[in-house]
mmCIF file of C-alpha atoms and ligand atoms in Angstrom:
data_model
loop_
_atom_site.group_PDB
_atom_site.id
_atom_site.type_symbol
_atom_site.label_atom_id
_atom_site.label_comp_id
_atom_site.label_asym_id
_atom_site.label_seq_id
_atom_site.Cartn_x
_atom_site.Cartn_y
_atom_site.Cartn_z
ATOM 1 C CA MET A 1452 -12.922 7.111 16.053
ATOM 2 C CA ILE A 1453 -15.076 7.334 12.454
ATOM 3 C CA LYS A 1454 -14.229 4.378 10.229
ATOM 4 C CA ILE A 1455 -14.655 5.485 6.140
ATOM 5 C CA LEU A 1456 -14.944 2.971 3.380
ATOM 6 C CA PHE A 1457 -15.247 4.540 -0.037
ATOM 7 C CA VAL A 1458 -16.079 2.177 -2.582
ATOM 8 C CA CYS A 1459 -16.554 2.402 -6.248
ATOM 9 C CA LEU A 1460 -16.048 -0.452 -9.127
ATOM 10 C CA GLY A 1461 -12.371 -1.011 -9.391
ATOM 11 C CA ASN A 1462 -10.996 0.730 -6.844
ATOM 12 C CA ILE A 1463 -8.100 2.582 -9.002
ATOM 13 C CA CYS A 1464 -9.946 5.716 -9.598
ATOM 14 C CA ARG A 1465 -12.475 7.151 -7.800
ATOM 15 C CA SER A 1466 -12.642 5.471 -4.340
ATOM 16 C CA PRO A 1467 -8.825 5.955 -4.084
ATOM 17 C CA MET A 1468 -8.872 9.773 -4.565
ATOM 18 C CA ALA A 1469 -12.166 9.538 -2.347
ATOM 19 C CA GLU A 1470 -9.676 8.077 0.126
ATOM 20 C CA PHE A 1471 -6.724 10.097 -0.263
ATOM 21 C CA ILE A 1472 -8.363 13.822 -0.869
ATOM 22 C CA LEU A 1473 -10.491 13.070 2.828
ATOM 23 C CA LYS A 1474 -7.366 12.184 4.416
ATOM 24 C CA ASP A 1475 -5.468 15.198 3.042
ATOM 25 C CA MET A 1476 -8.433 16.912 4.305
ATOM 26 C CA THR A 1477 -8.663 15.651 8.099
ATOM 27 C CA THR A 1478 -4.649 15.983 7.897
ATOM 28 C CA ARG A 1479 -4.906 19.411 6.808
ATOM 29 C CA ARG A 1480 -7.478 20.468 9.482
ATOM 30 C CA GLY A 1481 -5.714 18.873 12.512
ATOM 31 C CA ILE A 1482 -7.964 16.039 13.013
ATOM 32 C CA ALA A 1483 -7.010 12.929 11.107
ATOM 33 C CA ALA A 1484 -6.426 10.936 14.196
ATOM 34 C CA ASP A 1485 -10.436 10.844 14.804
ATOM 35 C CA PHE A 1486 -10.803 8.595 11.496
ATOM 36 C CA SER A 1487 -9.585 5.780 9.688
ATOM 37 C CA ILE A 1488 -10.075 5.944 6.270
ATOM 38 C CA ALA A 1489 -9.742 2.983 3.323
ATOM 39 C CA SER A 1490 -11.104 2.314 0.229
ATOM 40 C CA ALA A 1491 -12.290 -0.947 -1.990
ATOM 41 C CA ALA A 1492 -13.855 -2.639 -5.227
ATOM 42 C CA THR A 1493 -16.581 -3.728 -5.827
ATOM 43 C CA SER A 1494 -15.231 -5.765 -8.669
ATOM 44 C CA ASN A 1495 -12.138 -8.384 -9.229
ATOM 45 C CA GLU A 1496 -11.323 -6.453 -12.349
ATOM 46 C CA GLU A 1497 -8.016 -4.218 -10.834
ATOM 47 C CA ILE A 1498 -7.286 -6.240 -8.128
ATOM 48 C CA GLY A 1499 -3.486 -6.143 -6.450
ATOM 49 C CA ASN A 1500 -3.477 -2.955 -9.156
ATOM 50 C CA GLY A 1501 -2.150 0.326 -7.869
ATOM 51 C CA ILE A 1502 -4.345 3.576 -8.138
ATOM 52 C CA TYR A 1503 -4.569 4.801 -12.139
ATOM 53 C CA PRO A 1504 -1.828 6.802 -13.485
ATOM 54 C CA PRO A 1505 -4.140 10.007 -14.438
ATOM 55 C CA ALA A 1506 -6.053 9.723 -11.320
ATOM 56 C CA LYS A 1507 -2.575 9.626 -9.248
ATOM 57 C CA ALA A 1508 -1.436 12.541 -10.987
ATOM 58 C CA GLU A 1509 -4.585 14.541 -10.427
ATOM 59 C CA LEU A 1510 -4.248 14.275 -6.847
ATOM 60 C CA ALA A 1511 -0.547 15.307 -7.803
ATOM 61 C CA CYS A 1512 -1.857 18.142 -9.208
ATOM 62 C CA HIS A 1513 -3.374 19.534 -5.520
ATOM 63 C CA GLY A 1514 0.014 17.962 -3.508
ATOM 64 C CA ILE A 1515 -1.065 14.897 -2.783
ATOM 65 C CA GLY A 1516 1.028 12.060 -3.155
ATOM 66 C CA THR A 1517 4.186 14.553 -3.430
ATOM 67 C CA ASP A 1518 4.827 16.096 -0.340
ATOM 68 C CA ARG A 1519 1.616 15.122 1.605
ATOM 69 C CA LEU A 1520 0.584 11.026 2.128
ATOM 70 C CA ARG A 1521 3.442 10.190 -0.626
ATOM 71 C CA ALA A 1522 3.926 6.329 0.724
ATOM 72 C CA GLU A 1523 0.703 6.132 1.237
ATOM 73 C CA VAL A 1524 -0.491 6.894 -2.193
ATOM 74 C CA ALA A 1525 2.359 4.579 -3.767
ATOM 75 C CA ALA A 1526 1.663 1.471 -1.448
ATOM 76 C CA LYS A 1527 -2.282 1.818 -2.314
ATOM 77 C CA THR A 1528 -3.143 -1.290 -4.303
ATOM 78 C CA ALA A 1529 -6.798 -2.130 -4.948
ATOM 79 C CA ARG A 1530 -9.058 -4.946 -2.740
ATOM 80 C CA ARG A 1531 -12.352 -6.156 -2.914
ATOM 81 C CA ILE A 1532 -15.025 -5.255 -0.337
ATOM 82 C CA ARG A 1533 -15.508 -8.414 1.782
ATOM 83 C CA ARG A 1534 -18.438 -9.401 4.271
ATOM 84 C CA SER A 1535 -16.387 -8.222 7.202
ATOM 85 C CA ASP A 1536 -16.119 -5.084 5.991
ATOM 86 C CA TYR A 1537 -19.829 -4.276 6.959
ATOM 87 C CA ALA A 1538 -19.333 -4.624 10.807
ATOM 88 C CA GLU A 1539 -15.721 -3.014 10.353
ATOM 89 C CA TYR A 1540 -16.285 0.438 8.908
ATOM 90 C CA ASP A 1541 -19.323 2.950 10.051
ATOM 91 C CA TYR A 1542 -19.795 4.395 6.762
ATOM 92 C CA LEU A 1543 -19.756 2.860 3.227
ATOM 93 C CA ILE A 1544 -19.607 5.318 0.896
ATOM 94 C CA ALA A 1545 -20.235 4.724 -2.721
ATOM 95 C CA MET A 1546 -19.231 6.728 -5.792
ATOM 96 C CA GLU A 1547 -22.529 6.140 -7.361
ATOM 97 C CA ASN A 1548 -25.456 3.932 -7.340
ATOM 98 C CA PHE A 1549 -23.980 0.811 -9.220
ATOM 99 C CA ASN A 1550 -21.947 0.706 -6.538
ATOM 100 C CA ILE A 1551 -24.561 0.758 -3.815
ATOM 101 C CA ARG A 1552 -26.205 -2.042 -5.680
ATOM 102 C CA ASN A 1553 -23.162 -4.395 -5.691
ATOM 103 C CA MET A 1554 -22.506 -3.578 -1.993
ATOM 104 C CA MET A 1555 -25.957 -4.494 -1.001
ATOM 105 C CA ARG A 1556 -25.336 -8.340 -2.922
ATOM 106 C CA GLU A 1557 -22.041 -8.492 -0.932
ATOM 107 C CA PHE A 1558 -23.657 -7.459 2.731
ATOM 108 C CA GLY A 1559 -27.211 -8.861 1.790
ATOM 109 C CA ASP A 1560 -28.587 -6.049 3.848
ATOM 110 C CA ASP A 1561 -27.936 -2.402 5.428
ATOM 111 C CA PRO A 1562 -29.489 -2.966 9.013
ATOM 112 C CA GLU A 1563 -27.576 0.149 10.502
ATOM 113 C CA ASN A 1564 -28.175 2.333 7.491
ATOM 114 C CA LYS A 1565 -24.499 2.585 6.904
ATOM 115 C CA ILE A 1566 -24.758 2.459 2.718
ATOM 116 C CA CYS A 1567 -24.943 6.212 1.295
ATOM 117 C CA ARG A 1568 -23.241 7.720 -1.509
ATOM 118 C CA LEU A 1569 -20.731 10.390 -1.580
ATOM 119 C CA LEU A 1570 -22.882 13.685 -3.629
ATOM 120 C CA ASP A 1571 -25.745 12.480 -1.414
ATOM 121 C CA PHE A 1572 -23.908 14.576 1.443
ATOM 122 C CA THR A 1573 -24.243 18.107 -0.823
ATOM 123 C CA ASN A 1574 -26.889 19.754 -1.741
ATOM 124 C CA ARG A 1575 -26.402 18.538 -5.378
ATOM 125 C CA PRO A 1576 -26.889 14.883 -4.692
ATOM 126 C CA GLY A 1577 -26.001 12.012 -7.518
ATOM 127 C CA ASP A 1578 -23.633 10.040 -9.230
ATOM 128 C CA ILE A 1579 -19.778 10.745 -9.510
ATOM 129 C CA ASP A 1580 -18.669 10.513 -13.099
ATOM 130 C CA ASP A 1581 -16.530 7.489 -13.753
ATOM 131 C CA PRO A 1582 -13.217 9.168 -15.143
ATOM 132 C CA TRP A 1583 -12.495 6.028 -16.235
ATOM 133 C CA TYR A 1584 -14.689 6.461 -19.115
ATOM 134 C CA THR A 1585 -15.248 10.509 -19.122
ATOM 135 C CA ARG A 1586 -11.595 10.743 -18.991
ATOM 136 C CA LYS A 1587 -11.862 14.174 -16.967
ATOM 137 C CA PHE A 1588 -10.145 13.430 -13.298
ATOM 138 C CA ASP A 1589 -10.052 17.529 -13.024
ATOM 139 C CA VAL A 1590 -14.064 17.227 -12.837
ATOM 140 C CA THR A 1591 -14.261 13.931 -10.452
ATOM 141 C CA TYR A 1592 -11.679 15.595 -8.336
ATOM 142 C CA GLU A 1593 -13.999 18.744 -7.866
ATOM 143 C CA GLN A 1594 -16.882 16.402 -7.201
ATOM 144 C CA ILE A 1595 -15.023 14.357 -4.574
ATOM 145 C CA THR A 1596 -13.701 17.072 -2.684
ATOM 146 C CA ALA A 1597 -17.209 18.878 -2.513
ATOM 147 C CA GLY A 1598 -18.667 15.492 -1.513
ATOM 148 C CA CYS A 1599 -15.972 14.983 1.149
ATOM 149 C CA GLU A 1600 -16.541 18.739 2.498
ATOM 150 C CA ALA A 1601 -19.989 18.104 2.922
ATOM 151 C CA LEU A 1602 -19.396 14.751 4.769
ATOM 152 C CA LEU A 1603 -16.904 16.505 7.311
ATOM 153 C CA GLU A 1604 -19.693 19.260 7.707
ATOM 154 C CA LYS A 1605 -22.084 16.399 8.361
ATOM 155 C CA LEU A 1606 -19.991 14.674 10.864
ATOM 156 C CA GLY A 1607 -19.635 17.778 12.597
ATOM 157 C CA TYR A 1608 -16.578 18.835 12.102
HETATM 158 P P1 4NP B 3125 -13.093 3.506 -10.528
HETATM 159 O O1 4NP B 3125 -12.850 3.325 -12.356
HETATM 160 O O2 4NP B 3125 -14.327 2.383 -10.366
HETATM 161 O O3 4NP B 3125 -13.497 4.877 -10.567
HETATM 162 O O4 4NP B 3125 -11.770 2.555 -10.068
HETATM 163 C C1 4NP B 3125 -12.966 2.143 -12.898
HETATM 164 C C2 4NP B 3125 -11.466 1.166 -13.231
HETATM 165 C C3 4NP B 3125 -11.492 -0.021 -13.939
HETATM 166 C C4 4NP B 3125 -12.614 -0.647 -14.634
HETATM 167 C C5 4NP B 3125 -14.187 0.535 -14.180
HETATM 168 C C6 4NP B 3125 -13.790 1.240 -13.671
HETATM 169 N N1 4NP B 3125 -12.675 -1.488 -15.633
HETATM 170 O O5 4NP B 3125 -13.548 -1.592 -16.065
HETATM 171 O O6 4NP B 3125 -11.686 -2.366 -15.282
#
């Protein structure tokens, strides 16, 4: 079982999109049983709130949360990272460098090299644009999808 926690600032846009894009990908490939996938925030801003409606709408454009993963997408609410996440997960995957700095503040150190950035699995490393500011949820969807595909490849799938 490979345990993955996606992390962003608010846990209402990018990291829940990553959570459900990867859940959808692993479900469609028949490998979902190999994974435990979740997402969390570094900030307290949106704790308890559901996925931001435009992010949910972008997922729905791709059939995620409509026919597939419907109940889980509807039930997801933002939660903050906690110290125990470091031991609990194998990969703590940030959307941008700022998330890594915030995780390091929470976890203190990364002795097992579990903290990484999603697009660094691809051949175009970098930050994922924050659609909260860009409003380009389609661009964020494509970036996250590329990152998740590269992640699965790196994991040997
Ligand atoms: P996320 O986007 O980190 O991708 O969930 C944001 C959500 C909320 C805020 C910023 C970014 N906010 O400032 O409340």
